Amino acid sequence: MAGVSQTTVSMVLNNRTDTEVRISPETRERVLRVIRETGYIADPAARRLAERRNRIIGVFTYEAVFPSASADFYHPFLLGIEERAEDAGCDLLLFTSAKAASGERRRIFNADSRVRLADGCVLLGRTVDRDDLARLLAEGFPFISIGRRDDAGGPVPYVGVDYPPAVRALVERVKALGHVRLAYVGAGEGGESRTDRMRGFRDAAGPRALHLPVEAGGHGRILDELSAAGVTAVFVEEPADGTALAEAAQARGLSIPDDLSILVLGTPDRRPGSTGFTGFRIQRREIGWRAVELLTDVLERGGMPQELLPCEPVEGTTLAAPRNRKA
Amino acid sequence: MAGVSQTTVSMVLNNRTDTEVRISPETRERVLRVIRETGYIADPAARRLAERRNRIIGVFTYEAVFPSASADFYHPFLLGIEERAEDAGCDLLLFTSAKAASGERRRIFNADSRVRLADGCVLLGRTVDRDDLARLLAEGFPFISIGRRDDAGGPVPYVGVDYPPAVRALVERVKALGHVRLAYVGAGEGGESRTDRMRGFRDAAGPRALHLPVEAGGHGRILDELSAAGVTAVFVEEPADGTALAEAAQARGLSIPDDLSILVLGTPDRRPGSTGFTGFRIQRREIGWRAVELLTDVLERGGMPQELLPCEPVEGTTLAAPRNRKA
DNA sequence: TCAAGCTGATAATGCGAATTACCACAGGGA
DNA sequence: TCCCTGTGGTAATTCGCATTATCAGCTTGA
């Protein structure tokens, strides 16, 4: 329409003033005018094929993002991710199709995975499949895991939560208040974030401190064991268990924190009226934000970023000096 | 690697048994084995270029999706969208990059819009830009608007809320209780969903019923006007205004619903402890679900679907017979 | 007058798949 | 022997863009 070759148009569109190819101002203007008038927009697929770059960031989750069961967890991360992606001029591709068959778990690589449509990918989830990680690394596909990950055939790029020092600091504080018998309630394994919390606890509370895994509905029994062992402060891995434990305690007339201090090692549910637990909060939004930031860095300059962000202390109302000290 | 041509591989991958090209079972098996061993996955960009189809559904919103200000609104829709997309084996592309410049509004078509990477698109928002709509229609790009839209240079495919009958039914019910003087609080314009609610109200309440637009902070003044006009039941366009009105009423010692019935024409905030308004609820999840359903239909068979889903009545506690009747 | 240098553009190629047109070979009937 | 029809593939082209190599025309200096 402008009476020029396709090359010329491409040059004008991409503002290539640098290379061997020169375009006269008149020609450039003519081309731009036609583009403006027709509202021409380059086909993104063809563009991606040629440029090998898209400005699309993939977001992979092992479960659906929006159901309310997981939304509380994912939402703050996505808030940060969207925020940063918007600034970077990137679109977000959610891999909702990743299930091979219905009922099965999502997988990053399946027969017609569209991961490679994205320039890079953010991995989101409490746990991540090791094989998926290994393959991402092997293929050199740029990605950032949200949450620290152990090596999977090589170091994994991540931005996560620095649990150990946060848990240690909390334990030290509790000990300083006079608590002697401490306990950790939760699996303490099954995912890096759990082992990290457990490690922080062990570091500060010593190898002989009580560890109670949670079995379904067993919060009453946990209280039994706690009092049998003379525990005055529990560190709860999962906020949900903190809530359950507090309710169980209340049910049997125990006072929190006077009879038992409860420390929660993660962001508590924000339901109004729920207990204001002492512990710390995970800065999910910041982590999501940083993940995209690091990913775009990797895309431009490469590298193997591994970052841990600090937890934010939460004062709450579930920590007090133990009774014997107070009396 | 299997000693066959690229064509053969393509045929095997896409299971093309139908066409002119025939592949012997042995060859097919050999190719499949190599694919399995190497874990080959076709490049999605190249694939899309050739096939002109992607199994990617675009989701366009005029504001960011995840910030808490808009999350309450978007979230239920997205829940349904994701659910259906997952079943359909589609990925979701969120156009977070759509802002031309920072501070500006998002636009569907900007210089390097990636909309066309998606097979089709779901439009989400209280209002939608008319020019964007017109261009989508003109280009024949498949899309579904969530929320009814007036024609924009042609009929717009949508799935929305059937406000008029829901509002009418509510008005009729209120009148049947004995209320005579009714009022509508809200703009009643600026978006199809508002005009639809207003229309339903006018249909049932008559053209002379009071209409009060909301100005910032003017809920007290609205109460004044209501009592001056002897209104005993208000229909509030936006749930937020319902809350504000109820608070203002309580502040001046008015009893809801005894002194004033409040009917809310949309899904109220679900904050615990907030007033349980009488009115109806928008089935957001179902609408999102249906939007994707219809979009995939359009992609396969074309068509111009226009659907309105009914509202779900909510009993609540803010409707009662007017005082004079009760006394 | 002629090669060198510059300017402004175009032809050709590549990206990685899908698709179409074409072909070599074998078996069979006349 | 020759043609005809399946059979099982392969070469060539296309999708729409970015990029590289090439080229035509015009100066300019010697």
XYZ file of C-alpha atoms (C1' of nucleotides) in Angstrom:
714
model
C 0.000 0.000 0.000
C 2.870 2.345 0.608
C 4.631 1.059 -2.467
C 7.523 -0.400 -0.557
C 8.801 -3.842 0.236
C 7.912 -5.924 3.223
C 11.459 -5.468 4.514
C 11.032 -1.728 4.602
C 7.847 -2.048 6.575
C 9.490 -4.364 9.040
C 12.333 -1.922 9.468
C 10.036 0.975 10.100
C 7.931 -0.977 12.536
C 10.862 -2.045 14.593
C 12.558 1.313 14.440
C 15.747 -0.153 13.145
C 17.898 2.880 12.564
C 21.046 1.096 13.527
C 21.701 -1.571 10.946
C 22.932 -1.561 7.418
C 19.489 -0.761 6.203
C 18.608 2.912 5.997
C 15.195 4.350 5.400
C 14.632 7.894 4.252
C 12.425 10.025 6.471
C 9.859 10.416 3.698
C 9.548 6.697 3.145
C 9.351 6.089 6.868
C 6.584 8.619 7.245
C 4.668 7.165 4.338
C 4.846 3.699 5.827
C 3.833 4.924 9.243
C 0.861 6.702 7.799
C -0.424 3.580 6.092
C 0.106 1.597 9.272
C -1.809 4.157 11.251
C -4.639 4.250 8.753
C -5.051 0.512 8.401
C -4.331 -0.175 12.054
C -1.969 -2.916 11.073
C -0.766 -5.129 13.907
C 1.907 -7.751 13.374
C 0.891 -11.349 13.908
C 2.257 -12.270 17.333
C 2.790 -15.908 16.446
C 4.856 -15.141 13.379
C 6.713 -12.535 15.318
C 7.539 -14.908 18.077
C 8.700 -17.494 15.566
C 11.146 -15.110 13.957
C 12.219 -13.073 16.962
C 12.230 -16.005 19.397
C 10.735 -13.706 21.928
C 7.286 -12.781 22.932
C 6.979 -10.667 26.037
C 4.825 -13.365 27.474
C 5.470 -14.779 30.895
C 4.106 -18.183 31.701
C 2.608 -18.887 35.088
C 2.477 -22.503 36.037
C 0.568 -23.844 38.997
C -0.097 -27.439 39.900
C -3.628 -26.675 40.929
C -6.285 -24.369 39.576
C -5.624 -20.811 40.638
C -9.034 -19.401 41.341
C -11.013 -21.911 43.394
C -11.357 -20.438 46.841
C -9.488 -23.351 48.376
C -6.262 -22.261 46.725
C -7.074 -18.640 45.969
C -6.017 -17.420 49.404
C -2.623 -18.898 48.778
C -2.098 -17.952 45.147
C -3.765 -14.607 45.084
C -1.144 -12.467 46.808
C 1.615 -13.934 44.646
C -0.359 -13.257 41.497
C -1.006 -9.719 42.606
C 2.729 -9.077 42.627
C 3.261 -11.016 39.425
C 0.628 -9.087 37.532
C 1.881 -5.792 38.864
C 5.428 -6.355 37.716
C 4.413 -7.955 34.428
C 2.286 -4.965 33.605
C 5.215 -2.646 34.188
C 7.457 -4.837 32.077
C 4.906 -4.801 29.275
C 4.406 -8.538 29.461
C 1.291 -10.647 29.157
C 0.649 -13.611 31.406
C -0.043 -17.091 30.159
C -1.792 -19.358 32.647
C -1.269 -23.007 31.893
C -4.696 -24.225 32.758
C -4.564 -26.977 30.166
C -1.664 -28.798 31.700
C -3.649 -31.790 32.868
C -2.869 -34.756 30.661
C -6.154 -36.414 31.498
C -8.957 -35.354 33.754
C -8.311 -36.358 37.316
C -4.599 -36.345 36.726
C -2.163 -33.859 38.088
C -0.966 -30.988 35.957
C 2.424 -31.406 34.344
C 4.587 -28.782 32.737
C 5.556 -30.955 29.822
C 2.827 -32.846 28.109
C 2.262 -33.722 24.488
C 1.078 -30.318 23.435
C 2.387 -28.103 26.132
C 2.398 -24.454 25.293
C 5.079 -23.508 27.798
C 7.538 -22.651 25.077
C 5.222 -19.982 23.819
C 6.297 -17.959 26.818
C 9.729 -16.410 27.065
C 10.044 -17.737 30.550
C 7.958 -19.124 33.306
C 7.107 -18.607 36.953
C 6.454 -21.783 38.934
C 4.004 -21.483 41.735
C 3.006 -24.056 44.281
C 3.721 -25.504 47.679
C 5.574 -28.340 46.026
C 6.996 -28.716 42.549
C 7.549 -31.876 40.579
C 11.238 -32.775 40.557
C 11.151 -34.226 37.056
C 9.578 -31.065 35.715
C 12.305 -29.030 37.375
C 15.043 -31.266 36.037
C 13.730 -31.019 32.532
C 13.339 -27.264 32.648
C 16.962 -27.080 33.718
C 18.114 -29.569 31.110
C 16.389 -27.701 28.321
C 17.705 -24.399 29.561
C 14.222 -22.965 29.629
C 14.222 -19.742 31.652
C 12.152 -19.941 34.793
C 11.920 -18.900 38.413
C 10.446 -21.018 41.111
C 8.467 -19.282 43.786
C 9.654 -20.974 46.913
C 13.128 -22.339 47.575
C 13.863 -25.654 45.863
C 16.571 -28.196 46.436
C 18.807 -29.009 43.510
C 17.156 -31.075 40.823
C 20.040 -32.220 38.677
C 21.471 -28.753 39.159
C 20.701 -25.596 41.076
C 17.186 -24.240 40.700
C 16.539 -20.516 40.310
C 14.110 -19.344 42.932
C 12.837 -16.587 45.111
C 11.491 -17.840 48.362
C 10.990 -17.293 52.026
C 13.849 -17.202 54.472
C 12.216 -19.345 57.100
C 15.106 -20.537 59.260
C 16.196 -17.192 60.711
C 12.588 -16.114 61.193
C 11.744 -19.298 63.064
C 14.967 -19.123 65.052
C 14.295 -15.560 66.086
C 10.831 -16.511 67.197
C 12.098 -19.450 69.214
C 14.746 -17.315 70.855
C 12.178 -14.739 71.778
C 9.906 -17.370 73.254
C 12.764 -18.845 75.248
C 13.719 -15.410 76.493
C 10.218 -15.074 77.891
C 10.924 -18.071 80.075
C 9.488 -20.954 78.062
C 11.523 -24.112 78.374
C 9.488 -26.924 76.929
C 8.707 -26.197 73.291
C 7.042 -28.238 70.569
C 6.732 -28.171 66.821
C 3.391 -29.191 65.383
C 3.379 -30.135 61.706
C 4.921 -32.534 59.242
C 8.320 -30.869 59.099
C 8.871 -32.574 55.798
C 7.293 -32.905 52.368
C 8.454 -29.756 50.665
C 11.328 -27.373 51.176
C 9.238 -24.782 52.968
C 8.339 -27.280 55.661
C 11.805 -28.658 56.131
C 13.117 -25.099 56.323
C 10.706 -24.199 59.098
C 11.539 -27.386 60.917
C 15.235 -26.713 60.511
C 14.903 -23.244 61.999
C 13.048 -24.720 64.939
C 15.599 -27.455 65.512
C 18.475 -25.014 65.260
C 17.126 -22.906 68.078
C 15.105 -25.351 70.140
C 17.566 -28.182 70.068
C 17.292 -31.716 68.700
C 15.313 -33.011 71.646
C 12.411 -30.581 71.491
C 9.092 -32.257 70.905
C 7.881 -32.801 67.354
C 4.269 -33.753 66.761
C 3.023 -34.507 63.259
C -0.600 -33.638 62.641
C -3.030 -36.379 61.917
C -6.508 -35.666 60.728
C -8.725 -34.481 63.558
C -6.042 -35.163 66.082
C -5.819 -31.718 67.602
C -7.285 -32.895 70.863
C -4.708 -35.626 71.115
C -1.998 -33.125 70.347
C -3.121 -31.038 73.294
C -2.906 -34.146 75.461
C 0.631 -34.830 74.402
C 1.595 -31.230 74.863
C 0.366 -31.052 78.430
C 1.793 -34.479 79.203
C 5.177 -33.176 78.113
C 4.707 -29.933 79.987
C 4.964 -27.865 76.848
C 4.124 -24.202 77.292
C 4.674 -22.948 73.733
C 3.900 -24.634 70.421
C 5.193 -23.642 67.019
C 2.646 -24.539 64.401
C 3.764 -25.181 60.840
C 0.445 -24.515 59.131
C -1.801 -21.618 60.134
C -4.867 -23.822 59.724
C -3.564 -26.122 62.432
C -2.998 -23.110 64.621
C -6.656 -22.223 64.327
C -7.752 -25.786 65.006
C -5.452 -26.057 67.984
C -6.694 -22.801 69.461
C -10.266 -23.955 69.097
C -9.525 -27.311 70.661
C -7.789 -25.563 73.537
C -10.685 -23.217 74.098
C -13.058 -26.178 74.033
C -11.331 -27.673 77.010
C -11.077 -24.453 78.919
C -7.448 -23.711 78.264
C -6.532 -20.082 77.986
C -4.394 -18.849 75.117
C -1.770 -17.552 75.697
C -1.792 -17.945 79.465
C -1.922 -21.707 79.537
C -0.329 -22.215 76.171
C 1.392 -19.890 73.727
C 0.802 -20.564 70.055
C 3.216 -19.351 67.409
C 2.256 -19.672 63.795
C 4.957 -20.078 61.162
C 3.236 -18.619 58.132
C 0.638 -16.138 56.997
C -2.541 -16.746 58.992
C -5.940 -16.660 57.362
C -7.212 -13.164 57.330
C -10.748 -13.961 58.346
C -12.081 -11.267 60.596
C -12.750 -12.567 64.061
C -10.135 -15.273 63.829
C -7.361 -15.435 66.348
C -4.577 -12.906 65.917
C -1.680 -15.306 66.073
C 1.799 -14.281 67.000
C 4.384 -15.366 64.440
C 5.273 -13.936 61.105
C 3.821 -13.207 57.737
C 5.066 -14.274 54.309
C 5.421 -11.333 51.960
C 3.680 -13.056 49.105
C 3.051 -10.029 46.990
C 6.678 -8.948 47.164
C 7.821 -12.446 46.284
C 5.617 -12.572 43.213
C 6.833 -9.171 42.206
C 10.448 -10.168 42.642
C 9.971 -13.410 40.746
C 8.950 -11.575 37.603
C 11.707 -9.054 38.146
C 14.297 -11.807 38.352
C 12.817 -13.661 35.417
C 13.101 -10.655 33.131
C 16.681 -10.248 34.331
C 17.410 -13.838 33.434
C 15.836 -13.345 30.026
C 18.071 -10.408 29.330
C 21.305 -11.337 30.986
C 21.001 -14.936 32.070
C 22.128 -16.053 35.494
C 20.912 -18.327 38.252
C 19.256 -16.139 40.855
C 18.493 -17.614 44.243
C 16.907 -15.246 46.674
C 15.237 -15.533 50.033
C 13.070 -12.718 51.326
C 12.684 -12.116 55.035
C 9.458 -12.759 56.886
C 7.563 -9.955 58.470
C 7.052 -10.392 62.233
C 3.487 -10.307 63.468
C 2.876 -9.352 67.058
C -0.484 -11.003 67.639
C -1.954 -12.012 70.978
C -1.022 -15.646 71.390
C 2.340 -15.295 73.077
C 2.879 -14.625 76.773
C 5.304 -15.700 79.473
C 4.571 -19.162 80.851
C 2.364 -19.413 83.929
C 4.959 -20.561 86.424
C 7.101 -17.552 85.608
C 4.216 -15.205 85.900
C 3.056 -16.556 89.202
C 16.220 -40.022 13.918
C 13.552 -42.430 12.760
C 14.852 -42.182 9.219
C 11.714 -40.559 7.902
C 10.778 -37.185 6.572
C 9.415 -34.261 8.529
C 6.099 -34.755 6.772
C 5.792 -38.255 8.108
C 6.484 -37.114 11.638
C 3.887 -34.414 11.338
C 1.361 -36.926 10.076
C 2.027 -39.293 12.927
C 1.877 -36.551 15.530
C -1.422 -35.295 14.353
C -2.886 -38.719 13.841
C -3.804 -37.978 10.270
C -5.192 -41.238 9.055
C -7.768 -39.635 6.857
C -5.919 -37.797 4.120
C -4.130 -38.854 0.998
C -1.050 -39.643 2.986
C -0.826 -43.150 4.375
C 1.643 -44.331 6.990
C 2.337 -47.986 7.662
C 1.849 -49.181 11.231
C 5.543 -50.040 11.551
C 6.688 -46.605 10.485
C 4.148 -44.985 12.765
C 5.345 -46.998 15.707
C 8.960 -46.197 14.977
C 8.239 -42.491 14.870
C 6.206 -42.622 18.045
C 9.000 -44.428 19.829
C 11.529 -41.759 18.938
C 9.124 -39.042 20.004
C 8.572 -40.749 23.292
C 12.268 -41.242 23.892
C 13.321 -37.722 23.039
C 10.290 -36.131 24.600
C 9.800 -34.022 21.543
C 7.214 -31.253 21.831
C 6.186 -29.183 18.842
C 6.927 -25.485 18.983
C 3.622 -23.824 19.831
C 4.415 -20.648 17.921
C 5.191 -22.461 14.701
C 2.206 -24.640 15.230
C -0.099 -21.725 15.682
C 1.336 -20.070 12.582
C 0.550 -23.044 10.409
C -2.625 -24.308 12.039
C -4.036 -20.854 12.804
C -5.227 -22.209 16.066
C -3.787 -22.460 19.477
C -6.116 -23.606 22.191
C -5.418 -20.384 23.958
C -8.193 -18.197 25.241
C -7.457 -14.561 25.859
C -8.882 -12.811 28.879
C -9.069 -9.080 28.587
C -9.800 -6.784 31.484
C -9.599 -3.020 31.570
C -8.100 -3.035 35.020
C -5.604 -5.269 36.739
C -7.253 -8.480 37.872
C -5.651 -9.233 41.184
C -5.548 -6.052 43.248
C -8.024 -6.468 46.063
C -10.069 -3.515 44.850
C -11.132 -5.387 41.738
C -10.467 -8.946 42.845
C -13.848 -9.315 44.521
C -15.468 -8.503 41.232
C -13.258 -10.431 38.838
C -12.504 -13.438 40.924
C -15.791 -15.344 40.646
C -15.852 -14.864 36.885
C -12.295 -16.104 36.560
C -13.108 -19.106 38.674
C -15.678 -20.180 36.108
C -13.454 -19.245 33.199
C -10.548 -21.272 34.470
C -12.748 -24.229 35.265
C -14.193 -24.434 31.781
C -10.912 -23.638 30.063
C -9.261 -26.466 31.908
C -11.909 -28.884 30.741
C -11.590 -27.632 27.199
C -7.829 -28.095 27.316
C -7.189 -24.419 26.813
C -4.637 -22.096 28.338
C -5.509 -18.587 29.433
C -3.699 -15.513 28.228
C -4.089 -12.472 30.467
C -3.437 -9.243 28.643
C -1.647 -7.443 31.381
C 0.511 -5.522 28.932
C -2.329 -3.723 27.261
C -1.528 -0.313 28.647
C -0.066 1.848 25.896
C 1.704 4.054 28.391
C 1.790 3.991 32.146
C -1.137 5.803 33.612
C -3.181 5.194 30.530
C -6.111 2.888 30.243
C -5.702 -0.589 28.813
C -6.704 -1.024 25.198
C -7.278 -4.229 23.318
C -5.535 -3.058 20.203
C -2.235 -1.341 20.638
C 0.911 -1.409 18.550
C 2.074 -4.794 19.703
C -1.046 -6.352 20.995
C -0.870 -10.069 21.452
C -4.617 -10.649 21.286
C -4.350 -12.487 18.023
C -2.200 -15.080 19.657
C -5.371 -16.345 21.267
C -8.020 -18.177 19.295
C -10.646 -16.020 20.884
C -11.103 -13.713 23.760
C -13.292 -13.126 26.796
C -13.929 -9.487 27.657
C -14.395 -8.726 31.282
C -15.299 -5.457 32.910
C -18.092 -3.252 34.099
C -17.776 -1.226 30.942
C -16.121 -1.979 27.639
C -14.658 0.454 25.163
C -16.992 0.861 22.191
C -14.189 1.315 19.691
C -12.539 -1.853 20.862
C -15.823 -3.703 20.448
C -16.393 -2.261 16.998
C -12.961 -3.256 15.838
C -13.243 -6.774 17.216
C -16.473 -7.119 15.264
C -15.015 -5.568 12.124
C -12.033 -7.891 12.160
C -14.230 -10.873 12.861
C -12.130 -11.788 15.839
C -13.993 -14.331 17.967
C -14.910 -13.053 21.396
C -17.530 -13.053 24.088
C -18.288 -10.126 26.283
C -19.144 -10.827 29.863
C -22.032 -8.526 30.464
C -24.666 -7.481 27.942
C -23.491 -4.862 25.448
C -25.421 -2.629 23.132
C -24.661 -2.911 19.457
C -21.358 -1.434 18.447
C -21.542 -1.276 14.695
C -23.276 -4.633 14.848
C -24.546 -7.047 17.473
C -22.095 -8.003 20.191
C -21.824 -11.586 21.422
C -22.260 -11.698 25.167
C -23.342 -13.600 28.191
C -24.699 -11.374 30.870
C -27.127 -10.858 33.656
C -30.838 -10.657 33.090
C -31.418 -7.691 35.328
C -34.817 -6.341 34.210
C -37.009 -9.279 35.230
C -35.082 -9.723 38.473
C -35.509 -6.070 39.388
C -39.147 -6.096 38.284
C -39.891 -9.136 40.395
C -38.277 -7.497 43.376
C -40.251 -4.300 42.884
C -43.484 -6.230 42.536
C -42.762 -8.100 45.698
C -42.005 -4.913 47.582
C -45.209 -3.306 46.308
C -47.165 -6.371 47.307
C -45.904 -5.875 50.841
C -47.609 -2.521 50.869
C -44.839 -0.138 49.891
C -46.035 2.711 47.714
C -43.257 5.244 47.528
C -40.154 3.661 46.071
C -36.806 5.071 45.044
C -33.821 4.027 42.964
C -30.424 5.029 44.264
C -27.604 4.945 41.737
C -26.515 6.373 38.426
C -28.872 4.315 36.288
C -26.589 4.995 33.376
C -22.983 4.582 32.324
C -22.896 0.967 31.305
C -25.493 -1.514 30.133
C -25.734 -3.265 33.474
C -26.809 -0.019 35.127
C -29.306 0.982 32.494
C -30.756 -2.528 32.625
C -31.297 -2.336 36.350
C -32.822 1.089 35.989
C -35.061 -0.118 33.210
C -36.345 -2.987 35.319
C -37.095 -0.562 38.104
C -38.895 1.903 35.830
C -40.911 -0.876 34.237
C -42.348 -1.938 37.546
C -42.215 1.211 39.651
C -43.444 3.590 37.015
C -41.812 6.595 35.418
C -42.496 8.917 38.324
C -40.763 6.904 41.022
C -37.909 8.758 42.655
C -34.414 8.447 41.188
C -31.453 9.642 43.208
C -27.959 9.574 41.766
C -25.191 9.040 44.269
C -22.674 11.761 44.881
C -19.567 11.185 46.885
C -20.330 11.084 50.586
C -23.901 12.085 50.021
C -25.597 9.170 51.724
C -26.880 11.348 54.502
C -28.449 13.724 52.033
C -30.000 10.823 50.227
C -31.675 9.746 53.445
C -33.018 13.274 53.777
C -34.524 13.204 50.337
C -35.946 9.761 50.897
C -37.767 10.715 54.049
C -38.876 14.034 52.555
C -40.503 12.064 49.740
C -41.963 9.551 52.140
C -40.070 6.679 50.564
C -40.282 3.397 52.449
C -38.195 1.180 50.185
C -35.032 1.969 48.235
C -33.503 -0.042 45.448
C -29.780 0.413 45.467
C -27.822 -0.081 42.264
C -24.436 -0.744 43.824
C -24.037 -2.970 46.877
C -21.415 -0.609 48.275
C -24.000 2.157 48.366
C -26.368 -0.178 50.137
C -23.825 -0.664 52.886
C -23.139 3.054 53.144
C -26.832 3.841 53.224
C -27.506 1.280 55.932
C -24.697 2.726 58.025
C -25.948 6.262 57.538
C -29.431 5.148 58.527
C -28.186 3.414 61.611
C -26.209 6.524 62.515
C -29.350 8.566 62.688
C -31.303 5.976 64.574
C -33.342 4.655 61.707
C -34.203 0.993 61.845
C -33.674 -1.231 58.827
C -36.024 -2.621 57.594
C -38.716 -1.224 59.882
C -38.213 2.418 58.974
C -36.742 1.766 55.565
C -36.394 -1.318 53.423
C -33.200 -1.594 51.412
C -33.012 -3.779 48.320
C -29.667 -4.352 46.708
C -29.471 -5.015 42.976
C -26.286 -7.001 42.752
C -24.018 -9.358 44.640
C -23.301 -7.826 48.045
C -19.845 -7.931 49.579
C -19.417 -11.119 51.438
C -17.727 -9.645 54.453
C -18.861 -11.462 57.572
C -20.774 -9.191 59.862
C -21.989 -6.987 57.065
C -25.665 -6.496 56.510
C -27.525 -9.364 54.890
C -29.255 -7.399 52.199
C -32.384 -8.561 50.490
C -32.108 -8.542 46.722
C -30.400 -10.922 44.381
C -27.044 -12.330 43.576
C -25.219 -12.392 40.245
C -24.087 -15.868 39.317
C -20.622 -14.771 38.362
C -19.003 -18.150 38.329
C -21.672 -19.580 36.046
C -21.366 -16.615 33.721
C -17.610 -17.031 33.411
C -18.106 -20.703 32.794
C -20.702 -20.098 30.152
C -18.614 -17.439 28.445
C -15.844 -19.909 27.733
C -18.378 -22.516 26.718
C -19.925 -20.153 24.207
C -16.563 -18.969 22.967
C -15.437 -22.473 22.151
C -18.740 -22.998 20.366
C -18.133 -19.897 18.312
C -14.636 -21.078 17.480
C -15.963 -24.353 16.186
C -19.222 -23.423 14.594
C -19.403 -19.659 14.535
C -22.540 -17.819 15.516
C -23.484 -14.771 17.516
C -24.556 -15.963 20.947
C -26.368 -13.542 23.218
C -27.383 -14.970 26.531
C -28.703 -13.596 29.765
C -28.540 -15.666 32.915
C -31.087 -15.210 35.675
C -30.223 -13.693 39.010
C -30.471 -15.719 42.153
C -32.852 -14.234 44.739
C -31.406 -13.523 48.154
C -33.762 -13.354 51.103
C -31.765 -11.221 53.474
C -33.093 -9.167 56.353
C -33.589 -5.708 54.917
C -37.102 -5.991 53.598
C -40.259 -5.688 55.653
C -43.730 -4.241 55.258
C -43.849 -0.475 55.678
C -44.585 0.897 59.147
C -48.013 2.366 58.451
C -49.230 -0.975 57.236
C -47.775 -2.771 60.198
C -49.225 -0.421 62.736
C 36.789 7.926 -17.050
C 36.572 4.752 -13.600
C 36.729 2.605 -9.200
C 35.336 3.471 -4.618
C 31.912 4.908 -1.364
C 27.543 6.036 0.071
C 22.421 5.914 0.049
C 18.069 3.708 -0.011
C 15.970 0.126 -0.822
C 14.822 -4.961 -2.346
C 15.463 -10.194 -2.949
C 16.294 -14.157 -0.412
C 16.454 -16.865 3.601
C 15.117 -18.670 8.191
C 11.923 -19.677 12.166
C 9.229 -24.806 12.871
C 5.467 -26.669 12.058
C 1.109 -28.161 8.642
C -0.328 -29.151 4.173
C -0.325 -30.045 -0.761
C 1.592 -31.788 -4.836
C 4.135 -35.181 -6.467
C 6.756 -39.615 -7.035
C 8.900 -44.375 -6.816
C 7.693 -48.910 -6.510
C 4.990 -53.176 -6.630
C 1.378 -55.966 -8.322
C -2.074 -57.032 -11.746
C -4.638 -57.249 -15.994
C -4.542 -56.901 -21.175
C 5.617 -55.482 -22.641
C 2.852 -51.700 -21.235
C -0.304 -49.220 -18.697
C -2.985 -48.700 -14.546
C -3.841 -48.554 -9.776
C -2.720 -48.698 -5.036
C 0.732 -48.147 -1.417
C 3.867 -45.500 1.367
C 6.100 -42.133 1.351
C 8.947 -37.466 0.209
C 9.919 -32.658 -1.842
C 8.090 -28.244 -2.004
C 5.252 -24.680 -0.363
C 2.880 -21.901 3.106
C 1.967 -19.340 7.448
C 3.818 -13.815 8.580
C 7.362 -11.838 10.212
C 12.819 -10.572 11.148
C 17.119 -10.501 9.190
C 20.972 -10.851 6.013
C 22.844 -10.376 1.612
C 22.594 -7.996 -2.381
C 21.854 -4.424 -5.665
C 20.891 -0.120 -8.367
C 21.798 4.552 -8.707
C 24.310 8.509 -7.548
C 28.523 11.124 -5.860
C 33.139 12.017 -5.497
C 38.044 12.012 -5.815
C 42.100 10.966 -8.717
